[in-house]
PDB file of C-alpha atoms and ligand atoms in Angstrom:
ATOM      1  CA  MET A   1       0.000   0.000   0.000  1.00 87.00           C
ATOM      2  CA  ASN A   2       1.451   3.428  -0.907  1.00 93.00           C
ATOM      3  CA  ARG A   3       1.137   6.607   1.178  1.00 92.00           C
ATOM      4  CA  GLU A   4      -1.889   7.902  -0.731  1.00 94.00           C
ATOM      5  CA  GLN A   5      -3.754   4.610  -0.311  1.00 96.00           C
ATOM      6  CA  ARG A   6      -2.903   4.588   3.397  1.00 96.00           C
ATOM      7  CA  ALA A   7      -4.240   8.156   3.795  1.00 96.00           C
ATOM      8  CA  ALA A   8      -7.491   7.103   2.097  1.00 97.00           C
ATOM      9  CA  LEU A   9      -7.741   4.044   4.344  1.00 97.00           C
ATOM     10  CA  LEU A  10      -7.188   6.215   7.423  1.00 97.00           C
ATOM     11  CA  ALA A  11      -9.898   8.683   6.366  1.00 97.00           C
ATOM     12  CA  GLU A  12     -12.325   5.809   5.801  1.00 97.00           C
ATOM     13  CA  GLU A  13     -11.483   4.146   9.133  1.00 97.00           C
ATOM     14  CA  MET A  14     -11.756   7.431  11.052  1.00 97.00           C
ATOM     15  CA  MET A  15     -15.149   8.177   9.532  1.00 97.00           C
ATOM     16  CA  ALA A  16     -16.443   4.709  10.351  1.00 97.00           C
ATOM     17  CA  PHE A  17     -15.097   5.043  13.881  1.00 98.00           C
ATOM     18  CA  GLN A  18     -16.685   8.449  14.423  1.00 97.00           C
ATOM     19  CA  ALA A  19     -20.056   7.194  13.166  1.00 97.00           C
ATOM     20  CA  LEU A  20     -19.980   4.619  15.978  1.00 97.00           C
ATOM     21  CA  PHE A  21     -18.226   6.625  18.641  1.00 98.00           C
ATOM     22  CA  GLU A  22     -19.982  10.020  18.630  1.00 97.00           C
ATOM     23  CA  PRO A  23     -23.539   8.712  19.224  1.00 97.00           C
ATOM     24  CA  TYR A  24     -22.198   6.300  21.849  1.00 97.00           C
ATOM     25  CA  LEU A  25     -20.413   9.143  23.682  1.00 97.00           C
ATOM     26  CA  GLU A  26     -23.464  11.397  23.358  1.00 95.00           C
ATOM     27  CA  GLY A  27     -25.613   8.765  25.066  1.00 96.00           C
ATOM     28  CA  LEU A  28     -23.299   8.286  28.049  1.00 96.00           C
ATOM     29  CA  LEU A  29     -23.969  11.473  29.967  1.00 91.00           C
ATOM     30  CA  PRO A  30     -27.375  12.316  31.440  1.00 88.00           C
ATOM     31  CA  GLY A  31     -29.559  14.891  29.691  1.00 81.00           C
ATOM     32  CA  GLU A  32     -31.879  17.146  31.668  1.00 88.00           C
ATOM     33  CA  GLY A  33     -33.755  17.594  34.934  1.00 92.00           C
ATOM     34  CA  LEU A  34     -31.039  16.879  37.516  1.00 95.00           C
ATOM     35  CA  GLU A  35     -30.485  18.828  40.714  1.00 96.00           C
ATOM     36  CA  GLN A  36     -26.791  18.753  39.813  1.00 97.00           C
ATOM     37  CA  GLN A  37     -27.568  19.845  36.234  1.00 97.00           C
ATOM     38  CA  THR A  38     -24.839  22.499  35.991  1.00 97.00           C
ATOM     39  CA  VAL A  39     -21.981  20.060  36.452  1.00 98.00           C
ATOM     40  CA  ALA A  40     -23.627  17.548  34.085  1.00 97.00           C
ATOM     41  CA  ASP A  41     -23.956  20.329  31.484  1.00 97.00           C
ATOM     42  CA  ALA A  42     -20.305  21.281  31.975  1.00 98.00           C
ATOM     43  CA  MET A  43     -19.222  17.655  31.466  1.00 98.00           C
ATOM     44  CA  ARG A  44     -21.225  17.432  28.219  1.00 97.00           C
ATOM     45  CA  TYR A  45     -20.067  20.858  27.034  1.00 97.00           C
ATOM     46  CA  SER A  46     -16.408  19.816  26.962  1.00 97.00           C
ATOM     47  CA  LEU A  47     -16.795  16.143  26.072  1.00 97.00           C
ATOM     48  CA  LEU A  48     -18.981  16.842  23.052  1.00 96.00           C
ATOM     49  CA  ALA A  49     -17.021  19.845  21.789  1.00 94.00           C
ATOM     50  CA  GLY A  50     -15.584  17.857  18.909  1.00 87.00           C
ATOM     51  CA  GLY A  51     -11.947  16.977  19.542  1.00 91.00           C
ATOM     52  CA  LYS A  52      -9.987  14.894  17.051  1.00 94.00           C
ATOM     53  CA  ARG A  53     -10.664  11.695  19.061  1.00 97.00           C
ATOM     54  CA  ILE A  54      -7.131  10.428  18.319  1.00 97.00           C
ATOM     55  CA  ARG A  55      -6.784   8.437  21.538  1.00 98.00           C
ATOM     56  CA  PRO A  56     -10.047   6.455  21.308  1.00 98.00           C
ATOM     57  CA  PHE A  57      -9.431   5.858  17.599  1.00 98.00           C
ATOM     58  CA  LEU A  58      -5.956   4.526  18.390  1.00 98.00           C
ATOM     59  CA  LEU A  59      -7.378   2.245  21.094  1.00 98.00           C
ATOM     60  CA  VAL A  60     -10.022   0.782  18.802  1.00 98.00           C
ATOM     61  CA  SER A  61      -7.539   0.431  15.913  1.00 98.00           C
ATOM     62  CA  CYS A  62      -5.055  -1.420  18.124  1.00 98.00           C
ATOM     63  CA  HIS A  63      -7.769  -3.719  19.401  1.00 98.00           C
ATOM     64  CA  LYS A  64      -8.929  -4.383  15.824  1.00 97.00           C
ATOM     65  CA  LEU A  65      -5.370  -5.155  14.740  1.00 97.00           C
ATOM     66  CA  CYS A  66      -5.386  -7.892  17.406  1.00 97.00           C
ATOM     67  CA  GLY A  67      -8.598  -9.365  15.977  1.00 96.00           C
ATOM     68  CA  GLY A  68     -11.119  -7.497  18.174  1.00 96.00           C
ATOM     69  CA  GLU A  69     -14.445  -5.854  17.283  1.00 95.00           C
ATOM     70  CA  PRO A  70     -14.775  -2.060  17.805  1.00 95.00           C
ATOM     71  CA  GLY A  71     -18.146  -2.471  19.573  1.00 96.00           C
ATOM     72  CA  GLN A  72     -16.524  -4.488  22.365  1.00 97.00           C
ATOM     73  CA  VAL A  73     -14.183  -1.708  23.458  1.00 98.00           C
ATOM     74  CA  LEU A  74     -16.210   1.471  22.844  1.00 98.00           C
ATOM     75  CA  PRO A  75     -16.612   1.924  26.645  1.00 98.00           C
ATOM     76  CA  LEU A  76     -12.828   1.800  27.080  1.00 98.00           C
ATOM     77  CA  ALA A  77     -12.371   4.235  24.195  1.00 98.00           C
ATOM     78  CA  ALA A  78     -14.976   6.604  25.694  1.00 98.00           C
ATOM     79  CA  ALA A  79     -13.286   6.335  29.097  1.00 98.00           C
ATOM     80  CA  LEU A  80      -9.983   7.384  27.587  1.00 98.00           C
ATOM     81  CA  GLU A  81     -11.595  10.371  25.841  1.00 98.00           C
ATOM     82  CA  MET A  82     -13.277  11.366  29.133  1.00 98.00           C
ATOM     83  CA  ILE A  83      -9.909  11.337  30.884  1.00 98.00           C
ATOM     84  CA  HIS A  84      -8.317  13.322  28.068  1.00 98.00           C
ATOM     85  CA  THR A  85     -11.166  15.876  28.238  1.00 98.00           C
ATOM     86  CA  TYR A  86     -10.881  16.180  32.026  1.00 98.00           C
ATOM     87  CA  SER A  87      -7.177  16.924  31.606  1.00 98.00           C
ATOM     88  CA  LEU A  88      -7.902  19.684  29.080  1.00 97.00           C
ATOM     89  CA  ILE A  89     -10.525  21.297  31.366  1.00 98.00           C
ATOM     90  CA  HIS A  90      -8.121  21.309  34.311  1.00 98.00           C
ATOM     91  CA  ASP A  91      -5.133  22.353  32.209  1.00 96.00           C
ATOM     92  CA  ASP A  92      -7.031  25.464  31.059  1.00 96.00           C
ATOM     93  CA  LEU A  93      -7.914  26.602  34.620  1.00 97.00           C
ATOM     94  CA  PRO A  94      -6.521  29.891  35.955  1.00 96.00           C
ATOM     95  CA  CYS A  95      -4.290  27.936  38.386  1.00 95.00           C
ATOM     96  CA  MET A  96      -2.702  26.103  35.444  1.00 93.00           C
ATOM     97  CA  ASP A  97      -2.443  27.575  31.913  1.00 90.00           C
ATOM     98  CA  ASN A  98      -5.306  30.070  32.300  1.00 92.00           C
ATOM     99  CA  ASP A  99      -6.521  29.707  28.711  1.00 92.00           C
ATOM    100  CA  ASP A 100      -9.772  31.128  27.360  1.00 93.00           C
ATOM    101  CA  TYR A 101     -10.465  28.897  24.360  1.00 93.00           C
ATOM    102  CA  ARG A 102     -10.359  25.161  23.728  1.00 93.00           C
ATOM    103  CA  ARG A 103     -11.811  23.089  20.909  1.00 88.00           C
ATOM    104  CA  GLY A 104     -13.062  26.332  19.360  1.00 88.00           C
ATOM    105  CA  ARG A 105     -15.172  27.331  22.361  1.00 93.00           C
ATOM    106  CA  PRO A 106     -14.693  29.367  25.534  1.00 96.00           C
ATOM    107  CA  THR A 107     -13.067  27.130  28.146  1.00 97.00           C
ATOM    108  CA  SER A 108     -15.148  25.422  30.827  1.00 98.00           C
ATOM    109  CA  HIS A 109     -14.291  27.858  33.629  1.00 98.00           C
ATOM    110  CA  LYS A 110     -15.179  30.826  31.373  1.00 98.00           C
ATOM    111  CA  VAL A 111     -18.675  29.424  30.865  1.00 98.00           C
ATOM    112  CA  PHE A 112     -19.444  27.607  34.121  1.00 98.00           C
ATOM    113  CA  GLY A 113     -17.040  29.234  36.609  1.00 98.00           C
ATOM    114  CA  GLU A 114     -13.938  27.776  38.182  1.00 98.00           C
ATOM    115  CA  ALA A 115     -15.563  25.530  40.789  1.00 98.00           C
ATOM    116  CA  MET A 116     -17.858  23.873  38.233  1.00 98.00           C
ATOM    117  CA  ALA A 117     -14.920  23.382  35.833  1.00 98.00           C
ATOM    118  CA  VAL A 118     -12.962  21.577  38.559  1.00 98.00           C
ATOM    119  CA  LEU A 119     -16.007  19.418  39.291  1.00 98.00           C
ATOM    120  CA  ALA A 120     -16.679  18.734  35.603  1.00 98.00           C
ATOM    121  CA  GLY A 121     -13.102  17.425  35.263  1.00 98.00           C
ATOM    122  CA  ASP A 122     -13.479  15.316  38.397  1.00 98.00           C
ATOM    123  CA  GLY A 123     -16.851  14.076  37.136  1.00 98.00           C
ATOM    124  CA  LEU A 124     -15.365  12.967  33.818  1.00 98.00           C
ATOM    125  CA  LEU A 125     -12.448  11.215  35.524  1.00 98.00           C
ATOM    126  CA  THR A 126     -14.861   9.316  37.751  1.00 98.00           C
ATOM    127  CA  ALA A 127     -17.304   8.533  34.958  1.00 98.00           C
ATOM    128  CA  ALA A 128     -14.390   7.177  32.929  1.00 98.00           C
ATOM    129  CA  PHE A 129     -13.847   4.231  35.266  1.00 98.00           C
ATOM    130  CA  GLU A 130     -17.565   3.534  35.599  1.00 98.00           C
ATOM    131  CA  THR A 131     -17.817   3.536  31.789  1.00 98.00           C
ATOM    132  CA  ALA A 132     -14.658   1.494  31.147  1.00 98.00           C
ATOM    133  CA  LEU A 133     -16.046  -1.388  33.175  1.00 98.00           C
ATOM    134  CA  GLN A 134     -18.951  -1.730  30.729  1.00 98.00           C
ATOM    135  CA  ALA A 135     -16.669  -3.021  27.953  1.00 98.00           C
ATOM    136  CA  ARG A 136     -17.690  -6.395  26.527  1.00 97.00           C
ATOM    137  CA  VAL A 137     -14.391  -8.013  27.351  1.00 97.00           C
ATOM    138  CA  GLU A 138     -13.591 -11.070  29.439  1.00 97.00           C
ATOM    139  CA  PRO A 139     -13.244  -9.957  33.119  1.00 98.00           C
ATOM    140  CA  ALA A 140      -9.550 -10.847  33.518  1.00 98.00           C
ATOM    141  CA  LEU A 141      -8.669  -8.925  30.348  1.00 98.00           C
ATOM    142  CA  LEU A 142     -10.876  -6.007  31.363  1.00 98.00           C
ATOM    143  CA  CYS A 143      -9.069  -5.785  34.724  1.00 98.00           C
ATOM    144  CA  LYS A 144      -5.755  -5.548  32.883  1.00 98.00           C
ATOM    145  CA  ALA A 145      -7.126  -2.925  30.471  1.00 98.00           C
ATOM    146  CA  VAL A 146      -8.554  -0.780  33.299  1.00 98.00           C
ATOM    147  CA  GLN A 147      -5.272  -1.063  35.174  1.00 98.00           C
ATOM    148  CA  GLU A 148      -3.513   0.295  32.057  1.00 98.00           C
ATOM    149  CA  LEU A 149      -6.055   3.143  31.975  1.00 98.00           C
ATOM    150  CA  GLY A 150      -5.347   4.133  35.584  1.00 98.00           C
ATOM    151  CA  ARG A 151      -1.613   3.858  35.084  1.00 98.00           C
ATOM    152  CA  ALA A 152      -1.685   6.061  31.966  1.00 98.00           C
ATOM    153  CA  ALA A 153      -3.755   8.768  33.671  1.00 98.00           C
ATOM    154  CA  GLY A 154      -2.107   8.869  37.089  1.00 98.00           C
ATOM    155  CA  LEU A 155       1.040   9.624  39.041  1.00 98.00           C
ATOM    156  CA  PHE A 156       3.302   7.655  36.693  1.00 97.00           C
ATOM    157  CA  GLY A 157       1.541   8.947  33.584  1.00 98.00           C
ATOM    158  CA  MET A 158      -0.279  12.102  32.496  1.00 98.00           C
ATOM    159  CA  LEU A 159      -0.843  13.573  35.970  1.00 98.00           C
ATOM    160  CA  GLY A 160       2.807  13.012  36.928  1.00 98.00           C
ATOM    161  CA  GLY A 161       3.982  14.783  33.771  1.00 97.00           C
ATOM    162  CA  GLN A 162       1.607  17.689  34.340  1.00 96.00           C
ATOM    163  CA  SER A 163       2.906  18.024  37.892  1.00 96.00           C
ATOM    164  CA  ILE A 164       6.534  18.271  36.703  1.00 94.00           C
ATOM    165  CA  ASP A 165       5.493  20.815  34.060  1.00 92.00           C
ATOM    166  CA  VAL A 166       3.521  22.996  36.498  1.00 92.00           C
ATOM    167  CA  GLU A 167       6.234  22.897  39.153  1.00 91.00           C
ATOM    168  CA  SER A 168       9.024  23.843  36.770  1.00 88.00           C
ATOM    169  CA  GLU A 169       6.919  26.724  35.472  1.00 82.00           C
ATOM    170  CA  LYS A 170       6.059  28.048  38.937  1.00 77.00           C
ATOM    171  CA  LYS A 171       9.723  27.877  40.005  1.00 77.00           C
ATOM    172  CA  ARG A 172      10.729  29.410  36.657  1.00 71.00           C
ATOM    173  CA  LEU A 173      13.146  26.553  36.057  1.00 73.00           C
ATOM    174  CA  SER A 174      13.763  25.708  32.449  1.00 78.00           C
ATOM    175  CA  LEU A 175      13.963  21.975  31.956  1.00 83.00           C
ATOM    176  CA  ASP A 176      16.934  20.514  30.124  1.00 87.00           C
ATOM    177  CA  GLU A 177      16.279  18.312  27.114  1.00 87.00           C
ATOM    178  CA  ALA A 178      16.291  15.016  29.028  1.00 92.00           C
ATOM    179  CA  GLN A 179      13.924  16.386  31.696  1.00 91.00           C
ATOM    180  CA  MET A 180      11.604  17.781  29.041  1.00 90.00           C
ATOM    181  CA  LEU A 181      11.527  14.448  27.204  1.00 92.00           C
ATOM    182  CA  ARG A 182      10.646  12.612  30.421  1.00 94.00           C
ATOM    183  CA  MET A 183       7.953  15.179  31.256  1.00 94.00           C
ATOM    184  CA  TYR A 184       6.378  14.945  27.789  1.00 94.00           C
ATOM    185  CA  ALA A 185       6.565  11.162  27.730  1.00 96.00           C
ATOM    186  CA  MET A 186       4.297  11.260  30.776  1.00 97.00           C
ATOM    187  CA  LYS A 187       2.103  14.297  30.161  1.00 96.00           C
ATOM    188  CA  THR A 188       1.292  13.676  26.499  1.00 96.00           C
ATOM    189  CA  GLY A 189       2.793  10.275  25.750  1.00 97.00           C
ATOM    190  CA  ALA A 190       1.120   8.276  28.513  1.00 98.00           C
ATOM    191  CA  LEU A 191      -2.450   8.511  27.158  1.00 98.00           C
ATOM    192  CA  LEU A 192      -1.288   7.636  23.624  1.00 98.00           C
ATOM    193  CA  THR A 193       0.754   4.712  24.905  1.00 98.00           C
ATOM    194  CA  GLY A 194      -2.185   3.814  27.122  1.00 98.00           C
ATOM    195  CA  ALA A 195      -4.525   3.808  24.113  1.00 98.00           C
ATOM    196  CA  CYS A 196      -2.409   1.181  22.361  1.00 98.00           C
ATOM    197  CA  ARG A 197      -1.767  -0.909  25.454  1.00 98.00           C
ATOM    198  CA  ILE A 198      -5.448  -0.896  26.478  1.00 98.00           C
ATOM    199  CA  GLY A 199      -6.444  -2.062  22.981  1.00 98.00           C
ATOM    200  CA  PHE A 200      -3.909  -4.884  23.150  1.00 98.00           C
ATOM    201  CA  ALA A 201      -4.728  -5.809  26.770  1.00 98.00           C
ATOM    202  CA  ALA A 202      -8.456  -6.042  25.975  1.00 98.00           C
ATOM    203  CA  ALA A 203      -7.596  -8.477  23.186  1.00 98.00           C
ATOM    204  CA  GLY A 204      -5.348 -10.505  25.487  1.00 98.00           C
ATOM    205  CA  VAL A 205      -2.173  -9.689  23.561  1.00 97.00           C
ATOM    206  CA  SER A 206       1.033  -9.274  25.572  1.00 96.00           C
ATOM    207  CA  GLY A 207       4.727 -10.069  25.112  1.00 97.00           C
ATOM    208  CA  GLU A 208       6.720  -8.931  22.097  1.00 97.00           C
ATOM    209  CA  ARG A 209       3.786  -7.428  20.178  1.00 97.00           C
ATOM    210  CA  LEU A 210       2.843  -5.326  23.211  1.00 98.00           C
ATOM    211  CA  GLU A 211       6.441  -4.102  23.482  1.00 98.00           C
ATOM    212  CA  ILE A 212       6.463  -3.143  19.808  1.00 98.00           C
ATOM    213  CA  VAL A 213       3.191  -1.210  19.988  1.00 98.00           C
ATOM    214  CA  THR A 214       4.471   0.563  23.108  1.00 98.00           C
ATOM    215  CA  GLU A 215       7.556   1.623  21.151  1.00 98.00           C
ATOM    216  CA  TYR A 216       5.301   2.816  18.298  1.00 98.00           C
ATOM    217  CA  ALA A 217       3.187   4.870  20.717  1.00 98.00           C
ATOM    218  CA  ARG A 218       6.219   6.404  22.417  1.00 97.00           C
ATOM    219  CA  GLU A 219       7.530   7.654  19.073  1.00 97.00           C
ATOM    220  CA  LEU A 220       4.045   8.777  18.003  1.00 97.00           C
ATOM    221  CA  GLY A 221       3.725  10.745  21.265  1.00 96.00           C
ATOM    222  CA  LEU A 222       6.991  12.575  20.615  1.00 96.00           C
ATOM    223  CA  THR A 223       5.915  13.543  17.100  1.00 95.00           C
ATOM    224  CA  PHE A 224       2.523  14.611  18.459  1.00 96.00           C
ATOM    225  CA  GLN A 225       4.153  16.870  21.049  1.00 95.00           C
ATOM    226  CA  ILE A 226       6.764  18.385  18.728  1.00 95.00           C
ATOM    227  CA  VAL A 227       4.019  19.263  16.234  1.00 96.00           C
ATOM    228  CA  ASP A 228       1.880  20.636  19.095  1.00 94.00           C
ATOM    229  CA  ASP A 229       4.752  22.889  20.200  1.00 94.00           C
ATOM    230  CA  MET A 230       5.299  24.088  16.621  1.00 95.00           C
ATOM    231  CA  LEU A 231       1.571  24.763  16.166  1.00 95.00           C
ATOM    232  CA  ASP A 232       1.592  26.827  19.369  1.00 92.00           C
ATOM    233  CA  LYS A 233       3.981  29.165  17.508  1.00 91.00           C
ATOM    234  CA  THR A 234       2.869  28.944  13.916  1.00 90.00           C
ATOM    235  CA  GLY A 235      -0.655  27.473  13.995  1.00 88.00           C
ATOM    236  CA  ASP A 236      -3.970  29.010  13.015  1.00 87.00           C
ATOM    237  CA  PHE A 237      -6.484  29.802  15.788  1.00 85.00           C
ATOM    238  CA  ALA A 238      -9.419  29.017  13.485  1.00 84.00           C
ATOM    239  CA  LEU A 239      -8.106  25.502  12.815  1.00 86.00           C
ATOM    240  CA  LEU A 240      -6.683  24.750  16.267  1.00 87.00           C
ATOM    241  CA  GLY A 241      -9.633  26.133  18.222  1.00 83.00           C
ATOM    242  CA  LYS A 242      -7.262  27.446  20.902  1.00 83.00           C
ATOM    243  CA  PRO A 243      -5.006  30.486  21.143  1.00 80.00           C
ATOM    244  CA  ILE A 244      -1.518  30.569  19.673  1.00 89.00           C
ATOM    245  CA  GLY A 245       1.354  31.526  21.984  1.00 88.00           C
ATOM    246  CA  SER A 246       0.043  29.903  25.183  1.00 83.00           C
ATOM    247  CA  ASP A 247       3.426  28.237  25.832  1.00 84.00           C
ATOM    248  CA  GLU A 248       5.306  31.517  25.514  1.00 83.00           C
ATOM    249  CA  LYS A 249       2.778  33.262  27.785  1.00 82.00           C
ATOM    250  CA  ASN A 250       3.411  30.584  30.409  1.00 79.00           C
ATOM    251  CA  GLN A 251       7.193  30.571  29.826  1.00 81.00           C
ATOM    252  CA  LYS A 252       7.212  26.849  29.153  1.00 82.00           C
ATOM    253  CA  THR A 253      10.201  24.867  27.954  1.00 84.00           C
ATOM    254  CA  THR A 254       9.042  23.220  24.744  1.00 90.00           C
ATOM    255  CA  PHE A 255      10.638  21.692  21.667  1.00 92.00           C
ATOM    256  CA  ALA A 256       9.998  25.035  19.973  1.00 92.00           C
ATOM    257  CA  THR A 257      11.961  26.962  22.622  1.00 89.00           C
ATOM    258  CA  LEU A 258      14.881  24.502  22.671  1.00 90.00           C
ATOM    259  CA  TYR A 259      15.126  24.162  18.883  1.00 92.00           C
ATOM    260  CA  SER A 260      14.506  26.145  15.704  1.00 94.00           C
ATOM    261  CA  LEU A 261      11.389  25.324  13.677  1.00 93.00           C
ATOM    262  CA  GLU A 262      13.554  23.573  11.061  1.00 95.00           C
ATOM    263  CA  GLN A 263      15.151  21.428  13.775  1.00 95.00           C
ATOM    264  CA  CYS A 264      11.699  20.655  15.202  1.00 95.00           C
ATOM    265  CA  GLU A 265      10.495  19.560  11.772  1.00 95.00           C
ATOM    266  CA  ALA A 266      13.509  17.285  11.292  1.00 96.00           C
ATOM    267  CA  LEU A 267      13.044  15.809  14.769  1.00 95.00           C
ATOM    268  CA  ALA A 268       9.332  15.184  14.210  1.00 96.00           C
ATOM    269  CA  ARG A 269      10.161  13.431  10.941  1.00 97.00           C
ATOM    270  CA  GLN A 270      12.736  11.202  12.693  1.00 97.00           C
ATOM    271  CA  HIS A 271      10.236  10.169  15.366  1.00 97.00           C
ATOM    272  CA  THR A 272       7.591   9.502  12.720  1.00 97.00           C
ATOM    273  CA  GLU A 273      10.013   7.250  10.849  1.00 98.00           C
ATOM    274  CA  ALA A 274      10.740   5.384  14.081  1.00 98.00           C
ATOM    275  CA  ALA A 275       6.994   4.999  14.753  1.00 98.00           C
ATOM    276  CA  VAL A 276       6.410   3.728  11.221  1.00 98.00           C
ATOM    277  CA  GLY A 277       9.337   1.302  11.590  1.00 98.00           C
ATOM    278  CA  ALA A 278       7.838  -0.099  14.787  1.00 98.00           C
ATOM    279  CA  ALA A 279       4.315  -0.357  13.310  1.00 98.00           C
ATOM    280  CA  GLN A 280       5.647  -2.215  10.288  1.00 97.00           C
ATOM    281  CA  ARG A 281       6.864  -4.969  12.594  1.00 97.00           C
ATOM    282  CA  LEU A 282       3.208  -5.657  13.483  1.00 97.00           C
ATOM    283  CA  PRO A 283       0.737  -7.461  11.211  1.00 94.00           C
ATOM    284  CA  ASP A 284      -2.093  -5.465   9.552  1.00 93.00           C
ATOM    285  CA  SER A 285      -0.681  -2.156  10.716  1.00 96.00           C
ATOM    286  CA  ASP A 286      -1.437   0.125   7.725  1.00 96.00           C
ATOM    287  CA  VAL A 287      -3.777   2.261   9.829  1.00 97.00           C
ATOM    288  CA  LEU A 288      -1.125   2.762  12.514  1.00 98.00           C
ATOM    289  CA  VAL A 289       1.401   3.748   9.855  1.00 98.00           C
ATOM    290  CA  ALA A 290      -1.108   6.130   8.253  1.00 97.00           C
ATOM    291  CA  LEU A 291      -1.943   7.686  11.637  1.00 97.00           C
ATOM    292  CA  ALA A 292       1.751   8.415  12.285  1.00 97.00           C
ATOM    293  CA  GLU A 293       2.029  10.036   8.849  1.00 96.00           C
ATOM    294  CA  TYR A 294      -1.125  12.100   9.474  1.00 96.00           C
ATOM    295  CA  LEU A 295       0.024  13.330  12.893  1.00 96.00           C
ATOM    296  CA  LEU A 296       3.232  14.646  11.362  1.00 95.00           C
ATOM    297  CA  GLU A 297       1.314  16.759   8.842  1.00 92.00           C
ATOM    298  CA  ARG A 298      -1.626  17.817  11.055  1.00 89.00           C
ATOM    299  CA  LYS A 299      -2.588  21.495  11.252  1.00 87.00           C
ATOM    300  CA  LYS A 300      -5.076  21.093  14.134  1.00 87.00           C
TER     301      LYS A 300
HETATM  302  C1  LIG B 401      -4.594  18.488  34.322  1.00 70.11           C
HETATM  303  C2  LIG B 401      -3.838  16.185  35.080  1.00 70.11           C
HETATM  304  C3  LIG B 401      -3.853  17.238  34.058  1.00 70.11           C
HETATM  305  C4  LIG B 401      -3.183  17.035  32.930  1.00 70.11           C
HETATM  306  C5  LIG B 401      -3.158  17.955  31.785  1.00 70.11           C
HETATM  307  C6  LIG B 401      -3.068  16.953  28.470  1.00 70.11           C
HETATM  308  C7  LIG B 401      -2.561  17.930  29.420  1.00 70.11           C
HETATM  309  C8  LIG B 401      -2.210  17.429  30.769  1.00 70.11           C
HETATM  310  C9  LIG B 401      -2.470  19.202  29.120  1.00 70.11           C
HETATM  311  C10 LIG B 401      -2.864  19.763  27.830  1.00 70.11           C
HETATM  312  C11 LIG B 401      -1.801  20.698  27.393  1.00 70.11           C
HETATM  313  C12 LIG B 401      -1.317  20.336  26.059  1.00 70.11           C
HETATM  314  C13 LIG B 401      -1.651  21.297  24.979  1.00 70.11           C
HETATM  315  C14 LIG B 401      -0.609  19.243  25.853  1.00 70.11           C
HETATM  316  C15 LIG B 401      -0.084  18.881  24.538  1.00 70.11           C
HETATM  317  C16 LIG B 401      -0.688  17.712  23.915  1.00 70.11           C
HETATM  318  C17 LIG B 401      -2.142  17.667  23.986  1.00 70.11           C
HETATM  319  C18 LIG B 401      -2.666  16.783  25.013  1.00 70.11           C
HETATM  320  C19 LIG B 401      -2.879  18.357  23.141  1.00 70.11           C
HETATM  321  C20 LIG B 401      -4.339  18.306  23.073  1.00 70.11           C
HETATM  322  O1  LIG B 401      -4.734  17.085  22.529  1.00 70.11           O
HETATM  323  P1  LIG B 401      -5.477  16.974  21.119  1.00 70.11           P
HETATM  324  O2  LIG B 401      -4.727  17.804  20.100  1.00 70.11           O
HETATM  325  O3  LIG B 401      -6.840  17.705  21.469  1.00 70.11           O
HETATM  326  O4  LIG B 401      -5.690  15.545  20.786  1.00 70.11           O
HETATM  327  P2  LIG B 401      -8.318  17.422  20.921  1.00 70.11           P
HETATM  328  O5  LIG B 401      -9.084  18.658  21.327  1.00 70.11           O
HETATM  329  O6  LIG B 401      -8.256  17.238  19.432  1.00 70.11           O
HETATM  330  O7  LIG B 401      -8.806  16.208  21.634  1.00 70.11           O
END
């Protein structure tokens, strides 16, 4: 399959996935008439604001590559998107990045106030585990998959990385390259790695294939972050749905502060090649290869 054919396959797979996933997600959160309606509205507002859904797509694609059916793991995919959305709500709060726009809309705290935004994030994190456990997967495999989910989100994953990032910013310490790589591997990489590992765990695949997909996800995460840092400098608000220059405003150490844009581009290409190399060691991995190629070129 050449690059053009892979891009067409990816577009087709993403459309099919979204046709399943969006109505499923929509149906997960309660509608109207609750006493605690404001927080439920805030949860819906951010979850259904139309992100790219990369993480749930990656989870379902990895599970499919291992012989699974997308319908079995939609609850796990939704759980991962809930956790990702909670992290965006909290990351935008005044005590963190203090950003006003996300996914093309005013941020949660701008619309619902700070306390409700904190609760909406907490609500999504909690709902994630309740939802994950509804996956139609054998109990022992589901336990393993949910353990991966918790690991990816927590102290040794996304939350740990965010903590290092916030602390270095508050102390005005610039991270060196190795520290920044470790921080990003946790903050951004953990949910992408988690997506792949959850998909494999739910299909009962471990051992060498799990190691390879973990390597793929690690490289994919680095490309994703380098491109994110470049877009924060050179992106388009209308496409990104969030302001440009947030990293500079918060004096963050990023790939785009450590390196020139040309160096960032070269680095992102290297990590994409490494991700593609890893994916090609797995059977039926055209979609994973195509996703790596897409994430290198993305503009949003
Ligand atoms: C608050 C515990 C906690 C963690 C926050 C994810 C995160 C950690 C912060 C977001 C800051 C950021 C811009 C990180 C870079 C990578 C990233 C996660 C970008 C946003 O993800 P996309 O591009 O967003 O997949 P959509 O909206 O498409 O889902």
